[in-house]
Coordinates of N, CA, C and O in Angstrom, one line a residue:
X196 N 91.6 58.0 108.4 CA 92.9 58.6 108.1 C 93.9 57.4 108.0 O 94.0 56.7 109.0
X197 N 94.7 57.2 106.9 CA 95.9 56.7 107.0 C 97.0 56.6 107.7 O 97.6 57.6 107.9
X198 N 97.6 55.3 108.4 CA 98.1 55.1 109.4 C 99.8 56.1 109.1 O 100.5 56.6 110.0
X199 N 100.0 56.1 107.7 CA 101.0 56.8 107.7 C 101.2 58.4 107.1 O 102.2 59.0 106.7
X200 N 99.6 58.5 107.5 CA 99.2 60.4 107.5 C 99.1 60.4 108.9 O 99.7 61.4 109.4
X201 N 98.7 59.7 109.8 CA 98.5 60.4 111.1 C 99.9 60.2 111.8 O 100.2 60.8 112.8
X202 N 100.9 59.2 111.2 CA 102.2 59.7 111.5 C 103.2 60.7 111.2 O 104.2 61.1 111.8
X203 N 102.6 60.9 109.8 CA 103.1 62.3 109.5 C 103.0 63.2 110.4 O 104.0 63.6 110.9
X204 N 101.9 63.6 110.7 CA 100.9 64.9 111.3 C 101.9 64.5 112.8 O 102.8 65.3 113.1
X205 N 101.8 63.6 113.4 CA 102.5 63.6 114.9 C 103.6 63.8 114.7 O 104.1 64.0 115.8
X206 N 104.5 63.8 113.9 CA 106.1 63.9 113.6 C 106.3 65.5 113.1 O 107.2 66.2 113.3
X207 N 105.1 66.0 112.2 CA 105.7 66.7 112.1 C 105.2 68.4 112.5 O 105.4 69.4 111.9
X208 N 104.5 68.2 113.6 CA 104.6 69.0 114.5 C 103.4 70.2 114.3 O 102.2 70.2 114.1
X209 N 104.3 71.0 114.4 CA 103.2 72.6 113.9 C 103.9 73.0 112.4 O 103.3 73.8 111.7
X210 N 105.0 72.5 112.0 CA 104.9 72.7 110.7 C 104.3 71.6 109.9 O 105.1 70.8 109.4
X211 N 103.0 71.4 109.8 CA 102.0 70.9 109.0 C 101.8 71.9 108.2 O 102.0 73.1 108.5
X212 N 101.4 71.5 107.0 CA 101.3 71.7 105.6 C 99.9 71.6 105.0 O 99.4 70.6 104.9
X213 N 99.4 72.5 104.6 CA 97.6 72.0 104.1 C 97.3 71.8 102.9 O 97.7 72.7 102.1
X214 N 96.8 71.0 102.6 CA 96.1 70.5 101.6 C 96.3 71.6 100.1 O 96.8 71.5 99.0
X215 N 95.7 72.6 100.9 CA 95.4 73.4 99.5 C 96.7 74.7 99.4 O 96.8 75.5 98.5
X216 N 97.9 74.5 100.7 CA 99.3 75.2 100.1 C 99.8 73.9 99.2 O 100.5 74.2 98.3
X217 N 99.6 72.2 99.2 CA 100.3 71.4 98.4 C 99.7 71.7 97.0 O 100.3 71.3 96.0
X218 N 98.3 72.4 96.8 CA 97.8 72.6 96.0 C 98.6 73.6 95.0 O 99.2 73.5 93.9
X219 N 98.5 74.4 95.8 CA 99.2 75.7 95.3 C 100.9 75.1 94.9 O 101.5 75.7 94.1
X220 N 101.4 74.2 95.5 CA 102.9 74.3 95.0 C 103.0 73.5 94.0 O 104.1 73.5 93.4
X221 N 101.6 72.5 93.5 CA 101.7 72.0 92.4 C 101.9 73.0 91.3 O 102.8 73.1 90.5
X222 N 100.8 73.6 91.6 CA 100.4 75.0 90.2 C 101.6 75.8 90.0 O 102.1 76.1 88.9
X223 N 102.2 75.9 91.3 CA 103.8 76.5 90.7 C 104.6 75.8 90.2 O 105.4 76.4 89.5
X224 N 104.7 74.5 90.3 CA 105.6 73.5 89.8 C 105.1 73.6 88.1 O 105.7 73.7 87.0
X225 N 104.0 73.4 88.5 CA 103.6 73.3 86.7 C 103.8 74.4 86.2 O 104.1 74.3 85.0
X226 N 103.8 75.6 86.5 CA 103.9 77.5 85.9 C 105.8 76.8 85.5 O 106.2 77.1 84.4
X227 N 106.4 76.2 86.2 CA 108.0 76.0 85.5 C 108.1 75.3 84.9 O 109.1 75.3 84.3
X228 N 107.1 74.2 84.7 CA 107.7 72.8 83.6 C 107.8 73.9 82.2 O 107.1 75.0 82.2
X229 N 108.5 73.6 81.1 CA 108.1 73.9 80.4 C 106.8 73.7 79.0 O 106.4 74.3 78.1
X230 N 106.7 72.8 79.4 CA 105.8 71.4 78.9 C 104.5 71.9 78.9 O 103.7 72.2 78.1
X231 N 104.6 71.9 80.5 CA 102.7 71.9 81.2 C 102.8 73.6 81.2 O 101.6 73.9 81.1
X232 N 103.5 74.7 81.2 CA 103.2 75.8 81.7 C 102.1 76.7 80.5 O 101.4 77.7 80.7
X233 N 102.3 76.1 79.3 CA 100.9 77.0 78.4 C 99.9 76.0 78.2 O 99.3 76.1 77.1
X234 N 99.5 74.9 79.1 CA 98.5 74.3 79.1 C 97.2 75.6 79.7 O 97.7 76.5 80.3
X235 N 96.1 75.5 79.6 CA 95.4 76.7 79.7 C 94.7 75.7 81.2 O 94.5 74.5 81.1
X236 N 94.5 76.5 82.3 CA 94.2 76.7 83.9 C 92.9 75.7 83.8 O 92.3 75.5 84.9
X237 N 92.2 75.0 82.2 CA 91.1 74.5 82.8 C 91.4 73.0 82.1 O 90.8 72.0 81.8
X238 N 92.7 73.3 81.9 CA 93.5 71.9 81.5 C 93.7 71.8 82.8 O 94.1 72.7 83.4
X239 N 93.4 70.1 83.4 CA 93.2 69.6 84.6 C 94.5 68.8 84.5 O 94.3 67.6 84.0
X240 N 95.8 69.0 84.8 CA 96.7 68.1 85.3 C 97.4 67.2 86.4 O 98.1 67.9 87.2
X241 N 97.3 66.1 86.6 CA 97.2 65.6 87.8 C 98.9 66.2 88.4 O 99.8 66.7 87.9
X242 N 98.5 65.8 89.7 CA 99.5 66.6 90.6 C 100.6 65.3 90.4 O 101.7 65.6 90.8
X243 N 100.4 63.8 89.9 CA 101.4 63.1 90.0 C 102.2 63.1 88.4 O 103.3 62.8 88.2
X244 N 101.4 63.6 87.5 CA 102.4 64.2 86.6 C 103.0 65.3 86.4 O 103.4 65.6 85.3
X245 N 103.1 66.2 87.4 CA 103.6 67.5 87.6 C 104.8 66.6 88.1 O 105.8 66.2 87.6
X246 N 104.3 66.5 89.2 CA 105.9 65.7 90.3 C 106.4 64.8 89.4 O 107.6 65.0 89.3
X247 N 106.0 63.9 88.5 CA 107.1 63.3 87.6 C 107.6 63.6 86.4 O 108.4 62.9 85.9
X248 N 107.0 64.7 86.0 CA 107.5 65.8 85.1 C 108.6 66.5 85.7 O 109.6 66.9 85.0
X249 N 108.6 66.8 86.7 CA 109.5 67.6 87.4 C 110.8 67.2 88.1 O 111.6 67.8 88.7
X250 N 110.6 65.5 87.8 CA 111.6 65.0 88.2 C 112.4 65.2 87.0 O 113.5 65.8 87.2
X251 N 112.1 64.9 86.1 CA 112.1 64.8 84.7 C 113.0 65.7 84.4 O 114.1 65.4 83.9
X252 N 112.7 66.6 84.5 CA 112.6 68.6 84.3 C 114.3 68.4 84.8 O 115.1 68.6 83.9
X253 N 114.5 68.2 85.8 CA 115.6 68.3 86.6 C 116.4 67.6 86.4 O 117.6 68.1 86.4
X254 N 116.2 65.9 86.1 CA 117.0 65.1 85.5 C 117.8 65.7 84.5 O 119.0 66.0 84.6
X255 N 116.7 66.0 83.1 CA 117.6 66.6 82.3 C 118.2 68.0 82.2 O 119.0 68.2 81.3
X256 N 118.1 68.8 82.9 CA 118.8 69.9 83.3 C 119.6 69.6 84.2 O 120.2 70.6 84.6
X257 N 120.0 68.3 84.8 CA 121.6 68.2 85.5 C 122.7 67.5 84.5 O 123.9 67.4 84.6
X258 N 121.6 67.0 83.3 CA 122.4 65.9 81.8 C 123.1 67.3 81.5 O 124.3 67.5 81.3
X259 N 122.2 68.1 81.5 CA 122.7 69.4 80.1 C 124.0 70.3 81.3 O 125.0 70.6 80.8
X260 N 123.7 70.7 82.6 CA 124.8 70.9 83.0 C 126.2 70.2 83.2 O 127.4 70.7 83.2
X261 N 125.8 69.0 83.3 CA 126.9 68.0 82.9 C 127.8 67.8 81.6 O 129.0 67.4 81.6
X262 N 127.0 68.3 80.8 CA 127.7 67.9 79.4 C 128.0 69.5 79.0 O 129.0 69.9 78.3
X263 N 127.3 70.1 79.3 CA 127.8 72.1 79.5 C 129.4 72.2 80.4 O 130.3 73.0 80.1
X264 N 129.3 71.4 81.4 CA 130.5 71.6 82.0 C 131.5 70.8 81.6 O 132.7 71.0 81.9
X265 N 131.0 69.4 80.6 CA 132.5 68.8 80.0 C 132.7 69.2 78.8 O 133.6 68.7 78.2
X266 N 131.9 70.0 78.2 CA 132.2 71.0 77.1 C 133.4 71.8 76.9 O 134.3 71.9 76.0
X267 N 133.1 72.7 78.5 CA 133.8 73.9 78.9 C 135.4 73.3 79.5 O 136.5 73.9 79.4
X268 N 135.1 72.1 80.0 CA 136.5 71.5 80.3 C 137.5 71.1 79.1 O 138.7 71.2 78.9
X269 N 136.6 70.8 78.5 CA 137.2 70.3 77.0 C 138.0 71.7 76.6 O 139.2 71.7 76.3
X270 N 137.3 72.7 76.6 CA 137.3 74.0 75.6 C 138.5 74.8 76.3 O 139.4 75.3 75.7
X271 N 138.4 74.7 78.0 CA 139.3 75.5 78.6 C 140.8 74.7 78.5 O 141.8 75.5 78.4
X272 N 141.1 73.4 78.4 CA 142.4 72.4 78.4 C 142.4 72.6 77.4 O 143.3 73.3 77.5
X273 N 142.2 72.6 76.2 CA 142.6 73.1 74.6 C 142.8 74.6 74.4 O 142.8 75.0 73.2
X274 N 142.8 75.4 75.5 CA 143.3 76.9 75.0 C 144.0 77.5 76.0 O 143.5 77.8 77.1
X275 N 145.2 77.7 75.5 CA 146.0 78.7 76.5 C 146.1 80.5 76.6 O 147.1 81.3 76.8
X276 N 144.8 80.6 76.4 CA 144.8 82.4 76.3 C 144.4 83.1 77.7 O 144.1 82.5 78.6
X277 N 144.4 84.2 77.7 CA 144.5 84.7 78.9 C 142.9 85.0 79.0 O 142.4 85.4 80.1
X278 N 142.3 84.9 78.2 CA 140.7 84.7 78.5 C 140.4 83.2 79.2 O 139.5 83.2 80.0
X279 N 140.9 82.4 79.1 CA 141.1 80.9 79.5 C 141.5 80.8 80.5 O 141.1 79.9 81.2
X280 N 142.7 81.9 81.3 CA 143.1 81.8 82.4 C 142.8 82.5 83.3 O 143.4 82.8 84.3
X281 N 141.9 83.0 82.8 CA 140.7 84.0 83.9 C 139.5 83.2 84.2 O 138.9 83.1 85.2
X282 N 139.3 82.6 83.1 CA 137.6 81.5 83.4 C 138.0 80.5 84.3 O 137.3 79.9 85.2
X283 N 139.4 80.3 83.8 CA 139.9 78.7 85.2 C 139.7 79.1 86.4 O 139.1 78.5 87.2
X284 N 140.4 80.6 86.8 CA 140.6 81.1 87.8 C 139.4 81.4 88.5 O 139.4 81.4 89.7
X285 N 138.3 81.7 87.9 CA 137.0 82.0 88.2 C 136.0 80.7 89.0 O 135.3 80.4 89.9
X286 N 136.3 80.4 88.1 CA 135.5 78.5 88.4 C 136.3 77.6 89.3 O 136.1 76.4 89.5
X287 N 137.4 78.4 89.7 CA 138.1 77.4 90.9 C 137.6 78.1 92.5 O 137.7 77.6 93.6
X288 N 137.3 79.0 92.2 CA 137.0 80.3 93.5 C 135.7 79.6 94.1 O 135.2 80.1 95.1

């Protein structure tokens, strides 16, 4: 065993983690990518491109919230309607 698995294991107590629930959280990770999720179950994908897919995944869904949200800034400071002054009011709450 690896000097910095068996310090895992002593640090982290009784909440240890097994093998085959990391198993299982890959398979759920990949059921969300949208990439890997219609790959068919005997399509073997490694668990380090799920995790870097998923960084991935995330990256660009904080780009697209980012630019969704200076969209909407843009959209809300160029309109003075009272539809406009309910969405400001809403997203300040």
């Amino acid at each position: 065993m690896s000097g910095r698995r068996s310090r895992s294991r002593q640090s982290s107590g009784t909440s240890r983690i097994s093998e085959d629930q990391i198993n299982e959280l890959i398979v759920n990770l990949q059921q969300l990518l949208p990439e890997l999720r219609d790959s068919r179950r005997s399509d073997k994908v490694s668990a380090a491109r799920v995790l870097q897919d998923t960084c991935n995944y995330i990256r660009n869904l904080h780009r697209e919230v980012d630019g969704l949200s200076e969209r909407l800034s843009e959209l809300l400071a160029n309109s003075d309607t009272a539809q406009a002054a309910l969405i400001r009011s809403l997203l300040t709450q």
